[in-house]
Short mmCIF file of N, CA and C in Angstrom, two decimals:
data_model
loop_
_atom_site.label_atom_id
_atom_site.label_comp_id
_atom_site.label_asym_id
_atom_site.label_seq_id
_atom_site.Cartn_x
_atom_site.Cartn_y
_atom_site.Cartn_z
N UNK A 333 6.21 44.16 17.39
CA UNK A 333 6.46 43.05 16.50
C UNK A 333 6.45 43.56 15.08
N UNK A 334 7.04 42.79 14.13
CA UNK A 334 7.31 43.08 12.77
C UNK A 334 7.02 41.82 11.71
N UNK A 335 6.70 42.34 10.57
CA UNK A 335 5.78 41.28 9.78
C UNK A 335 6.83 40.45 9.31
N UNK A 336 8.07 40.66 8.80
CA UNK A 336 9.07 40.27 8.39
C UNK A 336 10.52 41.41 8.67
N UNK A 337 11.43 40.22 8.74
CA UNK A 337 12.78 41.26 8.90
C UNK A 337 12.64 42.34 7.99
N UNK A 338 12.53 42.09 6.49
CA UNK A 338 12.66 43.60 5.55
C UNK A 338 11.52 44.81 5.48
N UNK A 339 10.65 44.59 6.69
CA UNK A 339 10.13 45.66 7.12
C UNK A 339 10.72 46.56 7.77
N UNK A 340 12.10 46.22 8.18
CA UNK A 340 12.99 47.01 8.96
C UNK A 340 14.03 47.72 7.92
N UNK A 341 13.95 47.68 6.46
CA UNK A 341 14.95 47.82 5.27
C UNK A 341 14.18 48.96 4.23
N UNK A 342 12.59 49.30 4.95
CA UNK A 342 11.83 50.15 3.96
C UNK A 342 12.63 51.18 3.54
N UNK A 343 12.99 51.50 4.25
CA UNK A 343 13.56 53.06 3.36
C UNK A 343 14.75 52.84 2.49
N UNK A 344 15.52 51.81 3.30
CA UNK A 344 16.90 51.59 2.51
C UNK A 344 16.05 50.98 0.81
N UNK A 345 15.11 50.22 0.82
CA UNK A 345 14.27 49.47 -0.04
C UNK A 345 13.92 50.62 -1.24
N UNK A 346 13.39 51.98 -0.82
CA UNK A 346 13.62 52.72 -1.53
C UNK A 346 11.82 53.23 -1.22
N UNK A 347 11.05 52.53 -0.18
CA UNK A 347 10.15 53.89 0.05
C UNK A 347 10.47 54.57 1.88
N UNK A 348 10.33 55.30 1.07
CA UNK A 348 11.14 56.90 2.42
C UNK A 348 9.32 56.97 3.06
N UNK A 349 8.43 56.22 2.90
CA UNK A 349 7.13 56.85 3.57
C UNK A 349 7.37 56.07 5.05
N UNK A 350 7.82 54.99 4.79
CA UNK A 350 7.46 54.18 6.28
C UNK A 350 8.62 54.33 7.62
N UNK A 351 8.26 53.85 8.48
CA UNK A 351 8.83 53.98 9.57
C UNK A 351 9.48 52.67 10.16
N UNK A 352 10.70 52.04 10.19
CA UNK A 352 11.26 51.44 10.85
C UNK A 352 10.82 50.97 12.00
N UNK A 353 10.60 51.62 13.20
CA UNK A 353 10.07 51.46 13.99
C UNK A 353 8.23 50.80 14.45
N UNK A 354 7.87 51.30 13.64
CA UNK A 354 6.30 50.88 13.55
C UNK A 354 5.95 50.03 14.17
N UNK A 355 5.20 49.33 14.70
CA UNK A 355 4.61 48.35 15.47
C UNK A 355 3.09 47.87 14.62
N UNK A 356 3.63 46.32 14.63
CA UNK A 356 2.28 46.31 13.60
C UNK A 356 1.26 45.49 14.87
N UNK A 357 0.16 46.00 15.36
CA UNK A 357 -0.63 46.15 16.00
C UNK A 357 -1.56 44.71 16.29
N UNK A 358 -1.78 44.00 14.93
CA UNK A 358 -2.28 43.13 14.74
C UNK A 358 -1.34 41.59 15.25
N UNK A 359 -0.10 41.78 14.65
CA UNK A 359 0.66 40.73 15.46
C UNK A 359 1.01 40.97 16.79
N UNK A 360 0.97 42.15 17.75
CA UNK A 360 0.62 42.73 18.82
C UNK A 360 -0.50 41.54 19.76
N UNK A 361 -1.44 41.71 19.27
CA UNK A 361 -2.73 41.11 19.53
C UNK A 361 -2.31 39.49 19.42
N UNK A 362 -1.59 39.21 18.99
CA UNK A 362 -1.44 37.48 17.99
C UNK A 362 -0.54 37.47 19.67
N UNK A 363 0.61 38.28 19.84
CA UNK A 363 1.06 37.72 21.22
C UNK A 363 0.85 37.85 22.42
N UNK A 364 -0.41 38.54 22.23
CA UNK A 364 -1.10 38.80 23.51
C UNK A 364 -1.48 37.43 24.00
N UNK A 365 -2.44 36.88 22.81
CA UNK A 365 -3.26 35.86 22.88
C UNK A 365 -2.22 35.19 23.17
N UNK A 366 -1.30 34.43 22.51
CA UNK A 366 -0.15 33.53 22.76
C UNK A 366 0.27 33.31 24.15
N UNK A 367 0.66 34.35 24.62
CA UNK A 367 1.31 34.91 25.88
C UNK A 367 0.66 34.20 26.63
N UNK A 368 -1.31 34.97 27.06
CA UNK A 368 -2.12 35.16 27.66
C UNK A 368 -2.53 33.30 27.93
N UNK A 369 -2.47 32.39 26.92
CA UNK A 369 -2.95 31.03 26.76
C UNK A 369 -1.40 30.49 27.18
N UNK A 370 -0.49 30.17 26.85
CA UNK A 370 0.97 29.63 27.17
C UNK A 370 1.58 29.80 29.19
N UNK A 371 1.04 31.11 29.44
CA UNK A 371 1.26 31.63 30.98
C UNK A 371 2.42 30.97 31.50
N UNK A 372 3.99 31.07 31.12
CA UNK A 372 4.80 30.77 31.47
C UNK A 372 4.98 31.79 32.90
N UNK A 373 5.69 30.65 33.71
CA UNK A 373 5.98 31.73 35.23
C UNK A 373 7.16 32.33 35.45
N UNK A 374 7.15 33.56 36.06
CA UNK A 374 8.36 34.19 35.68
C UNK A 374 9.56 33.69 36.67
N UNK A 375 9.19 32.50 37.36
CA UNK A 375 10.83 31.62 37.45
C UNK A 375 11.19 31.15 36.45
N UNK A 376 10.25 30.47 35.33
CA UNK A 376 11.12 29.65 34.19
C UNK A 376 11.06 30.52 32.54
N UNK A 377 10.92 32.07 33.03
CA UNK A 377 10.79 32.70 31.89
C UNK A 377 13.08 33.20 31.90
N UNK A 378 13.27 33.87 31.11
CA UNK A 378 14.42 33.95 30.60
C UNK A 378 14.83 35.29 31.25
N UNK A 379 15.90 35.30 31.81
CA UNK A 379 16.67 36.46 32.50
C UNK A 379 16.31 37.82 31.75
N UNK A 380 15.72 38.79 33.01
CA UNK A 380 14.99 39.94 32.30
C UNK A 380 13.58 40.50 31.79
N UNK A 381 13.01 39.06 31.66
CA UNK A 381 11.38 38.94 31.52
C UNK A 381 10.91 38.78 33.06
N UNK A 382 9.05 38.85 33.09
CA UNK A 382 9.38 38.41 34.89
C UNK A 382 7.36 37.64 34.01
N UNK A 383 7.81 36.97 33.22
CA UNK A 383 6.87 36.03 33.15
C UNK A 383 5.68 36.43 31.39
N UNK A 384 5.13 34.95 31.22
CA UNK A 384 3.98 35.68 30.17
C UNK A 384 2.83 36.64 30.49
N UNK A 385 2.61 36.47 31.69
CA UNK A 385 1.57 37.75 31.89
C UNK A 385 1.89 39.31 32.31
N UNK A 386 2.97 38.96 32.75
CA UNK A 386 3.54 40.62 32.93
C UNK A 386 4.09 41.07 31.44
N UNK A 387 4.33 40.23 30.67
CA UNK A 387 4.42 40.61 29.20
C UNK A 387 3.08 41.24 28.50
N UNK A 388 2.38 40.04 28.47
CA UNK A 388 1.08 40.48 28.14
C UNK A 388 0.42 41.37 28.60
N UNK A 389 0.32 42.16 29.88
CA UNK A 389 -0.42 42.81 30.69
C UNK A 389 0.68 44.59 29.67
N UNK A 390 1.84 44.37 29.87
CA UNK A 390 2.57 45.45 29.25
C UNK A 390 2.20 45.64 28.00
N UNK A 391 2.15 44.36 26.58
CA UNK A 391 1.70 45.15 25.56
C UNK A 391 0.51 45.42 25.51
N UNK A 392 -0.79 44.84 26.28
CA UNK A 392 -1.97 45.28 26.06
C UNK A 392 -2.16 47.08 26.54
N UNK A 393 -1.21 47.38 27.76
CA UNK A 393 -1.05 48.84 27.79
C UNK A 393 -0.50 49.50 26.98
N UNK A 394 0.36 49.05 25.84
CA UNK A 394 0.94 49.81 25.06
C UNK A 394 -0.33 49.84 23.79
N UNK A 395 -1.15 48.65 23.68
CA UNK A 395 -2.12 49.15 22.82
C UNK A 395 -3.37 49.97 23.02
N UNK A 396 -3.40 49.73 24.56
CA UNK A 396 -4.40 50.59 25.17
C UNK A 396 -3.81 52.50 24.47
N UNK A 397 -2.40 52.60 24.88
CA UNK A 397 -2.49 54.09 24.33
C UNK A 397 -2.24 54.21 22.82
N UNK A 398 -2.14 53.48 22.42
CA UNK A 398 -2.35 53.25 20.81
C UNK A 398 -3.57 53.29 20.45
N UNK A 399 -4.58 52.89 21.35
CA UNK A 399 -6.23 53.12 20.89
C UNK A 399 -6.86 54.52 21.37
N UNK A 400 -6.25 55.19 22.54
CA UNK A 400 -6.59 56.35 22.72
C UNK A 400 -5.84 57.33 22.11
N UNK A 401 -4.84 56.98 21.28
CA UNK A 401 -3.48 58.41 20.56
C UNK A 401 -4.28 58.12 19.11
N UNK A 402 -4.24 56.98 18.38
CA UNK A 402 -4.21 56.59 17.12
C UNK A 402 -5.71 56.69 16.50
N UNK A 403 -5.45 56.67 15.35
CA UNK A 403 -6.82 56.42 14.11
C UNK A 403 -7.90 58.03 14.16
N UNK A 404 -7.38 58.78 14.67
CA UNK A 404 -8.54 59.89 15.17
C UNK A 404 -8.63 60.29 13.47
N UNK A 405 -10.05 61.02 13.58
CA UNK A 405 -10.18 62.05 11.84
C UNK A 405 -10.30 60.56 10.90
N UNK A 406 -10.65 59.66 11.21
CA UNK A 406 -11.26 59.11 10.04
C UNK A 406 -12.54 58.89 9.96
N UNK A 407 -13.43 57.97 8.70
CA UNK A 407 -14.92 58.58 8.54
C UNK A 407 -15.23 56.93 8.08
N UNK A 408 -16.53 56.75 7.96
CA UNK A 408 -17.14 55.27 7.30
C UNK A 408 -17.86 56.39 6.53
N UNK A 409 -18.29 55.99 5.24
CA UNK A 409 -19.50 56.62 4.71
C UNK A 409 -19.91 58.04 5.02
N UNK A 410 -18.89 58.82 5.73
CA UNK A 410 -19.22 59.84 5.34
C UNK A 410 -19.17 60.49 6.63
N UNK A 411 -19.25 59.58 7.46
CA UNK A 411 -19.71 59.67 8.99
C UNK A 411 -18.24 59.78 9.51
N UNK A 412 -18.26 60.46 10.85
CA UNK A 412 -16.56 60.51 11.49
C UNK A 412 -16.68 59.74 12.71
N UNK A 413 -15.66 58.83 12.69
CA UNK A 413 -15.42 57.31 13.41
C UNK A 413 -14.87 58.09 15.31
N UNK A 414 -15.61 57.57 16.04
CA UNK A 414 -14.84 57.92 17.80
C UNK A 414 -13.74 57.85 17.86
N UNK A 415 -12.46 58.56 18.85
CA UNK A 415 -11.62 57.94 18.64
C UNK A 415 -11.77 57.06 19.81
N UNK A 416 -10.94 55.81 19.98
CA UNK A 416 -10.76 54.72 20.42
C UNK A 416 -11.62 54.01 20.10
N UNK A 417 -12.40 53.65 19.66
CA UNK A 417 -13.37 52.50 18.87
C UNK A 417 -12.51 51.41 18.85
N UNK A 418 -11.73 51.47 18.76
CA UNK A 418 -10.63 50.19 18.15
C UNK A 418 -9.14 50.64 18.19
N UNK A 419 -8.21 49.83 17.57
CA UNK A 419 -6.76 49.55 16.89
C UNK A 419 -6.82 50.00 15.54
N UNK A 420 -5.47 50.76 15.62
CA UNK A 420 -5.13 50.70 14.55
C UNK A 420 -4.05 49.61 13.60
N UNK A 421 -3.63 49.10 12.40
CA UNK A 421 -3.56 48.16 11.82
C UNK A 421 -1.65 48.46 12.07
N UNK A 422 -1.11 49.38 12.80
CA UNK A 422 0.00 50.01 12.55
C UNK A 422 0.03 51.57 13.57
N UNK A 423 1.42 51.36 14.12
CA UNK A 423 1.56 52.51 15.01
C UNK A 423 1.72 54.02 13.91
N UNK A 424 2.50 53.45 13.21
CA UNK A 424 3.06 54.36 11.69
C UNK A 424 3.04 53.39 10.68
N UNK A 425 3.24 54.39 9.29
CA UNK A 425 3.48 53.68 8.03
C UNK A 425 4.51 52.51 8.39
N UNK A 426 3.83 50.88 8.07
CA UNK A 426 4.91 50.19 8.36
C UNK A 426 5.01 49.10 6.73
N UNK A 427 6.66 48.96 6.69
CA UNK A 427 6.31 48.42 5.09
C UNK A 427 6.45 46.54 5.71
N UNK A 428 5.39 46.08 5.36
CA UNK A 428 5.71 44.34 6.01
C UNK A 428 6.53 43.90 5.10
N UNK A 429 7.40 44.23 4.05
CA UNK A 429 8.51 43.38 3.45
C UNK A 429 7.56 42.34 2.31
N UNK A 430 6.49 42.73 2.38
CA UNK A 430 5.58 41.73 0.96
C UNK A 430 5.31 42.67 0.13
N UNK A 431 5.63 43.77 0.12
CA UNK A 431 5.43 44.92 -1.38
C UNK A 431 4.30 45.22 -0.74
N UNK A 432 3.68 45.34 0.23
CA UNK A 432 2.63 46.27 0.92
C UNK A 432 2.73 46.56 2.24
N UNK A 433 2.35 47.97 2.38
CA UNK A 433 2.07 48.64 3.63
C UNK A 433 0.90 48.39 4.43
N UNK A 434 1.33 48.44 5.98
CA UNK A 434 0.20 48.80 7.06
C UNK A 434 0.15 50.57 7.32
N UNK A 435 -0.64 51.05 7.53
CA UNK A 435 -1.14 52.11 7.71
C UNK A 435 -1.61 52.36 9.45
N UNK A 436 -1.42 53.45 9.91
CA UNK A 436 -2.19 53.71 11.16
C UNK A 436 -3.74 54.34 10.66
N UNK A 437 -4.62 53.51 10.35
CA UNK A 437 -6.42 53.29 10.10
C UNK A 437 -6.47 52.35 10.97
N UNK A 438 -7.89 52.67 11.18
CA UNK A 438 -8.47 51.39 12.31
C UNK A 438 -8.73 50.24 11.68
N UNK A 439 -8.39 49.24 12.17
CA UNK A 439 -7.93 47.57 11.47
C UNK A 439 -9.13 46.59 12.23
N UNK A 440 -9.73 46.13 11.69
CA UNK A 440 -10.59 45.43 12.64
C UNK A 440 -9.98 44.03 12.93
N UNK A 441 -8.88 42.97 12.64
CA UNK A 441 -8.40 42.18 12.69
C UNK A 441 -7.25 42.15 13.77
N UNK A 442 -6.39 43.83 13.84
CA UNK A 442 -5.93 44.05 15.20
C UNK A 442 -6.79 44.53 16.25
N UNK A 443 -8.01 45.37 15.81
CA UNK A 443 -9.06 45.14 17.11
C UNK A 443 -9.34 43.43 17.44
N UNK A 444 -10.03 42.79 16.61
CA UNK A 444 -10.18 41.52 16.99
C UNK A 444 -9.15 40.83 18.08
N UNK A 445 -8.06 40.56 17.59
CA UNK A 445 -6.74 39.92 18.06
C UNK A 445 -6.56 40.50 19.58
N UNK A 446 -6.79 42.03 19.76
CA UNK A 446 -6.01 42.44 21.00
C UNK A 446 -7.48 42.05 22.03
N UNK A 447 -8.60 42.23 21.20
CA UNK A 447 -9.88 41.52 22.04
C UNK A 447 -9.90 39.86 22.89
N UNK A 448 -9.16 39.23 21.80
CA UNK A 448 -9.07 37.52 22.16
C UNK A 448 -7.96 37.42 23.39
N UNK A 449 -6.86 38.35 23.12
CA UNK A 449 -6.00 38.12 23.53
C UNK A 449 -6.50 38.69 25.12
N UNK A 450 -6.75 39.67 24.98
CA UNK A 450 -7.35 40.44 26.95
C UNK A 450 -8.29 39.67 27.06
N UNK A 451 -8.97 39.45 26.73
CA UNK A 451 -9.86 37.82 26.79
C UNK A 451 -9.01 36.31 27.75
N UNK A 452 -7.74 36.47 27.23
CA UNK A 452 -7.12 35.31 27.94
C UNK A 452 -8.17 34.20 27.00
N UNK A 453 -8.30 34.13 25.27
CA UNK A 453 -9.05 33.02 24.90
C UNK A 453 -7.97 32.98 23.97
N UNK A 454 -7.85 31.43 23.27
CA UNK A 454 -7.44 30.83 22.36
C UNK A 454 -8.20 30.09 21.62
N UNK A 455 -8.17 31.11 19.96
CA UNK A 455 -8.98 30.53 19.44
C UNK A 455 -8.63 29.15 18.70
N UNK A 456 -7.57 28.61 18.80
CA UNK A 456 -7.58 27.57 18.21
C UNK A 456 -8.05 26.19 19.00
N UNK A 457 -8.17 26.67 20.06
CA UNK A 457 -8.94 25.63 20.80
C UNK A 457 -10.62 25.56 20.49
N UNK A 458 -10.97 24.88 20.57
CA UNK A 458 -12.69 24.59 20.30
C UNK A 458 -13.11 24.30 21.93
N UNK A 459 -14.20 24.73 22.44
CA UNK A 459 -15.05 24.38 23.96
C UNK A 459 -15.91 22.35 23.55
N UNK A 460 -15.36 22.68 24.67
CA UNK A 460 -15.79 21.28 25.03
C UNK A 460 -17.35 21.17 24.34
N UNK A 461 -17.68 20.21 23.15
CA UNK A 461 -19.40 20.37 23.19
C UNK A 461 -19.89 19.30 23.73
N UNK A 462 -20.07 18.71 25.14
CA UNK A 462 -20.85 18.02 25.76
C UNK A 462 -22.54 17.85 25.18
#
């Protein structure tokens, strides 16, 4: 997924750092959850899909090796971070088309997201408080 279409225009835009391709990690997570809560069946999903959970089940593997490839060699305070602890915020330099970049660093908001989402929870729902 992509933050906006002119994240796909970075370089033409005139910075040569980012990557076209990029995957921003965090809206990743946003359709997990979506997916994961919506559970359309793959009779009434659209020629070529084979449903929302075989969707979902696919990008959560694609972030699964995004958490074991990505974010390695960074530090908190001084200290050097595991790798897979988390997501990173971005597969590569990605430009979201708002005059700022995502970075491949560990993002705690795409950790969060891809958490809710393999969760099968939606947070915009509230639990019943009986």
């Amino acid at each position: 997924m992509t933050f906006a279409s002119l994240s796909k225009l970075g370089t033409v835009l005139g910075d040569q750092s980012v990557d076209a391709d990029a995957v921003w990690l965090e809206g990743t997570g946003h359709l997990i959850a979506a997916l994961m809560s919506r559970r359309l069946l793959p009779s009434k999903d659209i020629p070529g899909f084979h449903g929302d959970l075989q969707l979902a089940n696919d990008l959560m593997e694609s972030c699964r090796i995004a958490q074991s490839t990505l974010g390695g060699g960074q530090t908190v305070n001084g200290k050097p971070l595991v790798k897979g602890q988390g997501l990173t915020a971005s597969t590569s330099i990605l430009n979201t088309g708002f005059n700022f970049n995502y970075f491949p660093v560990l993002h705690i908001a795409a950790t969060g997201w891809y958490v809710i989402g393999a969760q099968g929870a939606n947070p915009m729902i509230l639990p019943n408080r009986d």
